[in-house]
Each structure stands twice: as C-alpha cells, then as structure tokens.
Tab-separated table of N, CA and C in Angstrom:
chain	number	residue	atom	x	y	z
A	10	MET	N	-10.573	-3.469	13.318
A	10	MET	CA	-11.012	-4.617	12.539
A	10	MET	C	-10.995	-4.262	11.057
A	11	MET	N	-10.583	-5.209	10.241
A	11	MET	CA	-10.407	-4.981	8.817
A	11	MET	C	-11.626	-5.476	8.039
A	12	HIS	N	-12.424	-4.559	7.490
A	12	HIS	CA	-13.601	-4.936	6.702
A	12	HIS	C	-13.282	-4.948	5.214
A	13	LYS	N	-12.186	-4.326	4.835
A	13	LYS	CA	-11.722	-4.278	3.458
A	13	LYS	C	-10.348	-4.919	3.443
A	14	ASN	N	-9.713	-4.908	2.297
A	14	ASN	CA	-8.355	-5.449	2.202
A	14	ASN	C	-7.314	-4.382	2.496
A	15	TRP	N	-7.716	-3.339	3.211
A	15	TRP	CA	-6.775	-2.310	3.642
A	15	TRP	C	-7.261	-1.683	4.950
A	16	GLU	N	-6.318	-1.138	5.677
A	16	GLU	CA	-6.641	-0.416	6.905
A	16	GLU	C	-5.460	0.440	7.319
A	17	PHE	N	-5.773	1.502	8.034
A	17	PHE	CA	-4.721	2.339	8.589
A	17	PHE	C	-4.112	1.648	9.805
A	18	LYS	N	-2.808	1.851	9.982
A	18	LYS	CA	-2.084	1.362	11.150
A	18	LYS	C	-1.393	2.550	11.808
A	19	GLU	N	-1.158	2.426	13.091
A	19	GLU	CA	-0.528	3.507	13.846
A	19	GLU	C	0.971	3.613	13.567
A	20	VAL	N	1.446	4.826	13.550
A	20	VAL	CA	2.872	5.128	13.490
A	20	VAL	C	3.167	6.003	14.697
A	21	SER	N	4.193	5.672	15.450
A	21	SER	CA	4.583	6.510	16.589
A	21	SER	C	5.484	7.623	16.086
A	22	TYR	N	5.199	8.857	16.497
A	22	TYR	CA	5.991	10.013	16.084
A	22	TYR	C	6.591	10.677	17.304
A	23	PHE	N	7.857	11.025	17.175
A	23	PHE	CA	8.558	11.733	18.234
A	23	PHE	C	9.196	12.969	17.613
A	24	HIS	N	8.766	14.135	18.058
A	24	HIS	CA	9.286	15.393	17.527
A	24	HIS	C	10.241	15.995	18.555
A	25	GLU	N	11.451	16.324	18.085
A	25	GLU	CA	12.476	16.911	18.934
A	25	GLU	C	13.053	18.139	18.239
A	26	GLU	N	13.866	18.899	18.936
A	26	GLU	CA	14.506	20.069	18.341
A	26	GLU	C	15.342	19.712	17.122
A	27	THR	N	15.967	18.550	17.160
A	27	THR	CA	16.881	18.149	16.092
A	27	THR	C	16.186	17.445	14.931
A	28	GLY	N	14.878	17.227	15.015
A	28	GLY	CA	14.137	16.570	13.941
A	28	GLY	C	13.059	15.651	14.491
A	29	SER	N	12.485	14.889	13.611
A	29	SER	CA	11.403	13.981	13.984
A	29	SER	C	11.788	12.535	13.720
A	30	LEU	N	11.207	11.639	14.492
A	30	LEU	CA	11.435	10.205	14.362
A	30	LEU	C	10.081	9.524	14.218
A	31	SER	N	9.924	8.717	13.167
A	31	SER	CA	8.710	7.934	12.958
A	31	SER	C	9.066	6.470	13.195
A	32	VAL	N	8.228	5.757	13.944
A	32	VAL	CA	8.539	4.376	14.318
A	32	VAL	C	7.403	3.448	13.914
A	33	VAL	N	7.752	2.394	13.175
A	33	VAL	CA	6.839	1.314	12.816
A	33	VAL	C	7.394	0.068	13.480
A	34	GLU	N	6.593	-0.583	14.332
A	34	GLU	CA	7.085	-1.732	15.089
A	34	GLU	C	6.273	-2.989	14.805
A	35	TYR	N	6.981	-4.109	14.761
A	35	TYR	CA	6.340	-5.414	14.610
A	35	TYR	C	5.387	-5.639	15.776
A	36	GLY	N	4.182	-6.108	15.475
A	36	GLY	CA	3.187	-6.351	16.510
A	36	GLY	C	2.292	-5.157	16.780
A	37	LYS	N	2.697	-3.978	16.321
A	37	LYS	CA	1.877	-2.772	16.477
A	37	LYS	C	1.418	-2.291	15.105
A	38	SER	N	2.347	-1.794	14.318
A	38	SER	CA	2.021	-1.300	12.976
A	38	SER	C	2.086	-2.408	11.944
A	39	ILE	N	2.919	-3.391	12.190
A	39	ILE	CA	3.173	-4.423	11.190
A	39	ILE	C	3.080	-5.804	11.838
A	40	GLU	N	2.422	-6.721	11.131
A	40	GLU	CA	2.182	-8.045	11.699
A	40	GLU	C	2.685	-9.163	10.784
A	41	PHE	N	3.654	-8.841	9.936
A	41	PHE	CA	4.234	-9.862	9.073
A	41	PHE	C	5.747	-9.691	9.028
A	42	GLU	N	6.424	-10.780	8.667
A	42	GLU	CA	7.879	-10.737	8.539
A	42	GLU	C	8.247	-9.949	7.285
A	43	ILE	N	9.136	-8.996	7.429
A	43	ILE	CA	9.533	-8.143	6.307
A	43	ILE	C	10.590	-8.851	5.465
A	44	LYS	N	10.296	-8.999	4.165
A	44	LYS	CA	11.229	-9.628	3.226
A	44	LYS	C	11.807	-8.633	2.218
A	45	ARG	N	11.140	-7.471	2.061
A	45	ARG	CA	11.602	-6.484	1.081
A	45	ARG	C	11.175	-5.100	1.533
A	46	VAL	N	12.047	-4.118	1.315
A	46	VAL	CA	11.754	-2.712	1.596
A	46	VAL	C	12.190	-1.908	0.379
A	47	PHE	N	11.336	-0.982	-0.071
A	47	PHE	CA	11.751	-0.085	-1.151
A	47	PHE	C	11.183	1.297	-0.904
A	48	THR	N	11.795	2.281	-1.548
A	48	THR	CA	11.322	3.659	-1.418
A	48	THR	C	10.974	4.220	-2.799
A	49	LEU	N	10.042	5.141	-2.799
A	49	LEU	CA	9.646	5.879	-3.997
A	49	LEU	C	9.852	7.352	-3.694
A	50	ASN	N	10.469	8.084	-4.625
A	50	ASN	CA	10.696	9.509	-4.420
A	50	ASN	C	11.002	10.198	-5.746
A	51	LYS	N	11.272	11.492	-5.680
A	51	LYS	CA	11.633	12.305	-6.851
A	51	LYS	C	10.565	12.218	-7.954
A	52	PHE	N	9.327	12.414	-7.571
A	52	PHE	CA	8.209	12.339	-8.501
A	52	PHE	C	8.158	13.578	-9.386
A	53	THR	N	7.737	13.398	-10.626
A	53	THR	CA	7.499	14.540	-11.499
A	53	THR	C	6.121	15.111	-11.170
A	54	LYS	N	5.823	16.273	-11.693
A	54	LYS	CA	4.599	16.992	-11.349
A	54	LYS	C	3.338	16.150	-11.543
A	55	HIS	N	3.272	15.378	-12.598
A	55	HIS	CA	2.058	14.610	-12.908
A	55	HIS	C	2.277	13.098	-12.785
A	56	SER	N	3.189	12.695	-11.947
A	56	SER	CA	3.479	11.264	-11.773
A	56	SER	C	2.246	10.490	-11.318
A	57	ILE	N	2.096	9.317	-11.881
A	57	ILE	CA	1.102	8.340	-11.426
A	57	ILE	C	1.857	7.036	-11.224
A	58	ARG	N	1.755	6.470	-10.045
A	58	ARG	CA	2.459	5.229	-9.705
A	58	ARG	C	1.433	4.165	-9.359
A	59	GLY	N	1.875	2.937	-9.346
A	59	GLY	CA	0.985	1.835	-9.024
A	59	GLY	C	0.328	1.312	-10.283
A	60	ASN	N	-0.989	1.528	-10.401
A	60	ASN	CA	-1.761	0.980	-11.519
A	60	ASN	C	-1.575	-0.525	-11.611
A	61	HIS	N	-1.640	-1.186	-10.470
A	61	HIS	CA	-1.498	-2.636	-10.431
A	61	HIS	C	-2.069	-3.184	-9.127
A	62	ALA	N	-2.115	-4.512	-9.059
A	62	ALA	CA	-2.504	-5.219	-7.833
A	62	ALA	C	-1.522	-6.374	-7.656
A	63	HIS	N	-1.587	-7.013	-6.510
A	63	HIS	CA	-0.770	-8.186	-6.212
A	63	HIS	C	-1.711	-9.306	-5.783
A	64	LYS	N	-1.406	-10.529	-6.193
A	64	LYS	CA	-2.279	-11.652	-5.836
A	64	LYS	C	-2.351	-11.879	-4.333
A	65	GLU	N	-1.214	-11.890	-3.655
A	65	GLU	CA	-1.206	-12.256	-2.243
A	65	GLU	C	-0.356	-11.350	-1.364
A	66	LEU	N	0.320	-10.406	-1.917
A	66	LEU	CA	1.290	-9.600	-1.189
A	66	LEU	C	0.671	-8.801	-0.043
A	67	LYS	N	1.373	-8.751	1.066
A	67	LYS	CA	1.030	-7.850	2.165
A	67	LYS	C	2.045	-6.718	2.139
A	68	GLN	N	1.549	-5.486	2.248
A	68	GLN	CA	2.416	-4.320	2.225
A	68	GLN	C	2.012	-3.341	3.319
A	69	LEU	N	3.000	-2.658	3.838
A	69	LEU	CA	2.760	-1.529	4.722
A	69	LEU	C	3.365	-0.321	4.025
A	70	ILE	N	2.540	0.668	3.722
A	70	ILE	CA	2.979	1.860	2.998
A	70	ILE	C	3.081	3.009	3.988
A	71	VAL	N	4.280	3.579	4.067
A	71	VAL	CA	4.557	4.665	5.005
A	71	VAL	C	4.977	5.893	4.204
A	72	CYS	N	4.280	7.003	4.412
A	72	CYS	CA	4.688	8.249	3.791
A	72	CYS	C	5.729	8.877	4.715
A	73	SER	N	6.990	8.799	4.325
A	73	SER	CA	8.094	9.267	5.159
A	73	SER	C	8.280	10.778	5.102
A	74	SER	N	7.826	11.395	4.003
A	74	SER	CA	7.930	12.839	3.841
A	74	SER	C	6.855	13.292	2.864
A	75	GLY	N	6.300	14.487	3.093
A	75	GLY	CA	5.297	15.026	2.187
A	75	GLY	C	3.957	14.334	2.296
A	76	SER	N	3.258	14.229	1.154
A	76	SER	CA	1.955	13.556	1.128
A	76	SER	C	1.619	13.113	-0.289
A	77	PHE	N	0.619	12.237	-0.389
A	77	PHE	CA	0.125	11.765	-1.684
A	77	PHE	C	-1.252	11.141	-1.488
A	78	ASP	N	-1.964	10.944	-2.595
A	78	ASP	CA	-3.258	10.263	-2.586
A	78	ASP	C	-3.089	8.861	-3.138
A	79	ILE	N	-3.850	7.924	-2.588
A	79	ILE	CA	-3.847	6.557	-3.091
A	79	ILE	C	-5.290	6.113	-3.278
A	80	GLU	N	-5.602	5.649	-4.481
A	80	GLU	CA	-6.926	5.119	-4.804
A	80	GLU	C	-6.861	3.610	-4.648
A	81	LEU	N	-7.810	3.054	-3.899
A	81	LEU	CA	-7.823	1.624	-3.605
A	81	LEU	C	-9.125	0.999	-4.093
A	82	ASP	N	-9.039	-0.245	-4.600
A	82	ASP	CA	-10.201	-0.951	-5.131
A	82	ASP	C	-9.965	-2.440	-4.921
A	83	ASP	N	-10.865	-3.098	-4.171
A	83	ASP	CA	-10.747	-4.550	-3.989
A	83	ASP	C	-11.908	-5.300	-4.635
A	84	GLY	N	-12.624	-4.629	-5.539
A	84	GLY	CA	-13.747	-5.260	-6.222
A	84	GLY	C	-15.066	-5.063	-5.494
A	85	LYS	N	-15.019	-4.795	-4.216
A	85	LYS	CA	-16.226	-4.531	-3.409
A	85	LYS	C	-16.227	-3.095	-2.907
A	86	ASN	N	-15.067	-2.632	-2.527
A	86	ASN	CA	-14.912	-1.306	-1.937
A	86	ASN	C	-13.945	-0.477	-2.768
A	87	LYS	N	-14.239	0.815	-2.877
A	87	LYS	CA	-13.334	1.765	-3.522
A	87	LYS	C	-13.190	2.944	-2.583
A	88	GLU	N	-11.962	3.452	-2.484
A	88	GLU	CA	-11.719	4.553	-1.565
A	88	GLU	C	-10.479	5.324	-2.006
A	89	ILE	N	-10.488	6.622	-1.806
A	89	ILE	CA	-9.311	7.452	-2.040
A	89	ILE	C	-8.863	7.976	-0.686
A	90	LEU	N	-7.605	7.717	-0.351
A	90	LEU	CA	-7.042	8.127	0.934
A	90	LEU	C	-5.853	9.047	0.692
A	91	THR	N	-5.590	9.921	1.635
A	91	THR	CA	-4.396	10.754	1.593
A	91	THR	C	-3.472	10.299	2.702
A	92	LEU	N	-2.223	10.001	2.351
A	92	LEU	CA	-1.210	9.653	3.338
A	92	LEU	C	-0.244	10.814	3.453
A	93	SER	N	0.168	11.110	4.682
A	93	SER	CA	1.122	12.192	4.905
A	93	SER	C	2.157	11.763	5.923
A	94	ASP	N	3.212	12.565	6.023
A	94	ASP	CA	4.343	12.208	6.879
A	94	ASP	C	4.052	12.336	8.370
A	95	ASN	N	2.932	12.855	8.736
A	95	ASN	CA	2.590	12.864	10.158
A	95	ASN	C	1.222	12.226	10.376
A	96	GLY	N	0.924	11.252	9.508
A	96	GLY	CA	-0.327	10.514	9.611
A	96	GLY	C	-0.059	9.054	9.867
A	97	LYS	N	-1.047	8.256	9.655
A	97	LYS	CA	-0.926	6.815	9.856
A	97	LYS	C	-0.346	6.173	8.603
A	98	CYS	N	0.116	4.933	8.732
A	98	CYS	CA	0.570	4.186	7.568
A	98	CYS	C	-0.589	3.314	7.085
A	99	LEU	N	-0.438	2.706	5.918
A	99	LEU	CA	-1.520	1.960	5.288
A	99	LEU	C	-1.098	0.519	5.064
A	100	PHE	N	-1.908	-0.419	5.571
A	100	PHE	CA	-1.685	-1.846	5.368
A	100	PHE	C	-2.578	-2.317	4.233
A	101	LEU	N	-1.981	-2.975	3.228
A	101	LEU	CA	-2.718	-3.560	2.108
A	101	LEU	C	-2.512	-5.065	2.130
A	102	LYS	N	-3.597	-5.808	1.906
A	102	LYS	CA	-3.537	-7.263	1.946
A	102	LYS	C	-4.158	-7.840	0.678
A	103	GLY	N	-3.356	-8.588	-0.065
A	103	GLY	CA	-3.885	-9.330	-1.206
A	103	GLY	C	-4.338	-8.475	-2.368
A	104	MET	N	-5.468	-8.879	-2.946
A	104	MET	CA	-5.963	-8.317	-4.196
A	104	MET	C	-6.551	-6.916	-4.004
A	105	VAL	N	-5.686	-5.926	-4.092
A	105	VAL	CA	-6.104	-4.524	-4.017
A	105	VAL	C	-5.463	-3.772	-5.179
A	106	TRP	N	-6.294	-3.227	-6.054
A	106	TRP	CA	-5.786	-2.366	-7.129
A	106	TRP	C	-5.457	-1.022	-6.501
A	107	ARG	N	-4.265	-0.491	-6.812
A	107	ARG	CA	-3.858	0.773	-6.229
A	107	ARG	C	-3.291	1.695	-7.292
A	108	VAL	N	-3.648	2.983	-7.155
A	108	VAL	CA	-3.119	4.033	-8.018
A	108	VAL	C	-2.719	5.176	-7.097
A	109	MET	N	-1.471	5.626	-7.222
A	109	MET	CA	-0.962	6.709	-6.381
A	109	MET	C	-0.698	7.939	-7.243
A	110	ARG	N	-1.105	9.110	-6.716
A	110	ARG	CA	-0.921	10.367	-7.457
A	110	ARG	C	-0.947	11.545	-6.498
A	111	ASN	N	-0.838	12.736	-7.063
A	111	ASN	CA	-0.872	13.993	-6.285
A	111	ASN	C	0.237	14.038	-5.228
A	112	PHE	N	1.424	13.666	-5.648
A	112	PHE	CA	2.589	13.673	-4.755
A	112	PHE	C	3.068	15.104	-4.541
A	113	THR	N	3.377	15.443	-3.303
A	113	THR	CA	4.023	16.727	-3.065
A	113	THR	C	5.470	16.611	-3.536
A	114	LYS	N	6.095	17.754	-3.766
A	114	LYS	CA	7.463	17.762	-4.284
A	114	LYS	C	8.450	17.025	-3.375
A	115	ASP	N	8.207	17.080	-2.060
A	115	ASP	CA	9.101	16.454	-1.086
A	115	ASP	C	8.673	15.039	-0.675
A	116	CYS	N	7.723	14.453	-1.394
A	116	CYS	CA	7.165	13.151	-1.006
A	116	CYS	C	8.198	12.022	-1.113
A	117	VAL	N	8.262	11.236	-0.044
A	117	VAL	CA	9.068	10.010	-0.005
A	117	VAL	C	8.177	8.932	0.601
A	118	ILE	N	8.084	7.798	-0.082
A	118	ILE	CA	7.239	6.689	0.367
A	118	ILE	C	8.132	5.486	0.626
A	119	THR	N	7.953	4.863	1.778
A	119	THR	CA	8.672	3.640	2.129
A	119	THR	C	7.652	2.511	2.178
A	120	VAL	N	7.958	1.400	1.489
A	120	VAL	CA	7.032	0.270	1.424
A	120	VAL	C	7.723	-0.978	1.976
A	121	LEU	N	7.064	-1.628	2.937
A	121	LEU	CA	7.546	-2.863	3.551
A	121	LEU	C	6.681	-4.014	3.023
A	122	CYS	N	7.311	-5.099	2.576
A	122	CYS	CA	6.586	-6.203	1.945
A	122	CYS	C	6.894	-7.531	2.624
A	123	ASP	N	5.959	-8.469	2.503
A	123	ASP	CA	6.123	-9.780	3.131
A	123	ASP	C	6.800	-10.810	2.224
A	124	ARG	N	7.210	-10.400	1.017
A	124	ARG	CA	7.905	-11.339	0.135
A	124	ARG	C	8.864	-10.614	-0.794
A	125	GLU	N	9.840	-11.364	-1.256
A	125	GLU	CA	10.793	-10.826	-2.218
A	125	GLU	C	10.089	-10.632	-3.557
A	126	TYR	N	10.619	-9.731	-4.370
A	126	TYR	CA	10.001	-9.421	-5.657
A	126	TYR	C	9.851	-10.663	-6.529
A	127	LYS	N	10.856	-11.531	-6.538
A	127	LYS	CA	10.809	-12.707	-7.413
A	127	LYS	C	9.682	-13.668	-7.044
A	128	PHE	N	9.134	-13.554	-5.825
A	128	PHE	CA	8.036	-14.414	-5.391
A	128	PHE	C	6.688	-13.689	-5.425
A	129	ASP	N	6.688	-12.488	-5.942
A	129	ASP	CA	5.493	-11.660	-6.002
A	129	ASP	C	4.796	-11.879	-7.341
A	130	SER	N	3.476	-11.875	-7.339
A	130	SER	CA	2.705	-12.002	-8.562
A	130	SER	C	1.926	-10.708	-8.786
A	131	VAL	N	2.345	-9.930	-9.793
A	131	VAL	CA	1.784	-8.612	-10.062
A	131	VAL	C	0.763	-8.701	-11.191
A	132	ILE	N	-0.373	-8.036	-11.001
A	132	ILE	CA	-1.420	-7.946	-12.027
A	132	ILE	C	-1.424	-6.502	-12.497
A	133	ASP	N	-1.054	-6.273	-13.751
A	133	ASP	CA	-0.944	-4.889	-14.220
A	133	ASP	C	-2.004	-4.494	-15.246
A	134	CYS	N	-3.037	-5.323	-15.390
A	134	CYS	CA	-4.158	-5.015	-16.273
A	134	CYS	C	-5.433	-5.034	-15.427
A	135	TYR	N	-6.142	-3.898	-15.370
A	135	TYR	CA	-7.325	-3.803	-14.512
A	135	TYR	C	-8.401	-4.815	-14.905
A	136	ASP	N	-8.617	-5.014	-16.206
A	136	ASP	CA	-9.627	-5.985	-16.648
A	136	ASP	C	-9.280	-7.394	-16.171
A	137	GLU	N	-8.009	-7.739	-16.222
A	137	GLU	CA	-7.552	-9.051	-15.728
A	137	GLU	C	-7.773	-9.152	-14.213
A	138	PHE	N	-7.526	-8.076	-13.499
A	138	PHE	CA	-7.763	-8.019	-12.059
A	138	PHE	C	-9.233	-8.320	-11.746
A	139	ILE	N	-10.151	-7.680	-12.468
A	139	ILE	CA	-11.594	-7.896	-12.263
A	139	ILE	C	-11.966	-9.344	-12.574
A	140	LYS	N	-11.414	-9.901	-13.649
A	140	LYS	CA	-11.686	-11.309	-13.990
A	140	LYS	C	-11.195	-12.246	-12.892
A	141	MET	N	-10.020	-11.971	-12.357
A	141	MET	CA	-9.464	-12.804	-11.288
A	141	MET	C	-10.318	-12.736	-10.027
A	142	LEU	N	-10.830	-11.554	-9.715
A	142	LEU	CA	-11.731	-11.413	-8.563
A	142	LEU	C	-13.004	-12.221	-8.749
A	143	ALA	N	-13.566	-12.163	-9.967
A	143	ALA	CA	-14.801	-12.924	-10.267
A	143	ALA	C	-14.544	-14.425	-10.138
A	144	LEU	N	-13.412	-14.879	-10.654
A	144	LEU	CA	-13.050	-16.304	-10.558
A	144	LEU	C	-12.831	-16.711	-9.094
A	145	GLN	N	-12.193	-15.846	-8.350
A	145	GLN	CA	-11.970	-16.095	-6.926
A	145	GLN	C	-13.305	-16.221	-6.187
A	146	LYS	N	-14.255	-15.360	-6.531
A	146	LYS	CA	-15.578	-15.387	-5.898
A	146	LYS	C	-16.322	-16.676	-6.255
A	147	GLU	N	-16.227	-17.107	-7.522
A	147	GLU	CA	-16.845	-18.369	-7.957
A	147	GLU	C	-16.292	-19.548	-7.168
A	148	ASN	N	-14.984	-19.577	-6.989
A	148	ASN	CA	-14.329	-20.675	-6.281
A	148	ASN	C	-14.686	-20.727	-4.799
A	149	GLU	N	-15.088	-19.581	-4.237
A	149	GLU	CA	-15.466	-19.527	-2.824
A	149	GLU	C	-16.878	-20.053	-2.598
A	150	GLN	N	-17.689	-20.118	-3.662
A	150	GLN	CA	-19.083	-20.568	-3.506
A	150	GLN	C	-19.225	-22.054	-3.599
C-alpha cells in the first residue's frame, strides 16, 4: 500500500553463468502504459541529477547497474533511499521532488514514464514546488 507518493516495486532477477537478467512486467512492477524510456549513465564523481518534480508524471526508476541515492520529498514525507542493480525499483507518482547523487562509477539508471516529454510539466524551483503543494492543499479543503 502506498502511503507516500513513492514505493518500492519488485524486480525479478535471474542469474546465470552468462550474466543476469532483470525483468519489470506490466501488472507486477509497473501499472501504467509506458510512453517514454530514458537512461542516465556516465556520471562524474560529484554528479547531482534531478533537482526537480513533475506535476502529474508517473515514473518507474530502475537501477540497471551499480547504485545511487535518491532523496524524495512530497511536502509531507522526506526520505533518502539507495537503489542498486540487485534491489527493487522505485515508483514515483505526481508531485515528488527528487535529487539523485552518490552514483557508483558503473551506475546506469533506466526510467519508464507514463507520458512523452512534450506532455510533461516539470517544476525546477523548490520554492515553486512548495507553493504549488500549498495551493493544491488549499484546493482540496
């Protein structure tokens, strides 16, 4: 059950002599139609990625190789999680500020999204993100 705007999802792993296979399946790890996939890799020693939120985007973040830390904030909850290539993937829903750092040299991240970039609304100012959350809360009352 999801109490925050994020939760871990299962990834099936199969290890063989010739390598490993990670599987993310619709209905198990992912519950939305995939409209966009992108990868992040080749990070510098002190890389920081993210520093933004999305108004409505659903994402599944899979660490395909290595590991990294992700800081999450939805205005009510804050948490720092570590994702690794033999761990679970991370589902993010809606207004979640995210900052990614501490990438291992071999880190590769695959992100599955429910919309194309041109239909995505990105918030790249934290103060604006907080204001939008407050306005959203007012409208719910």
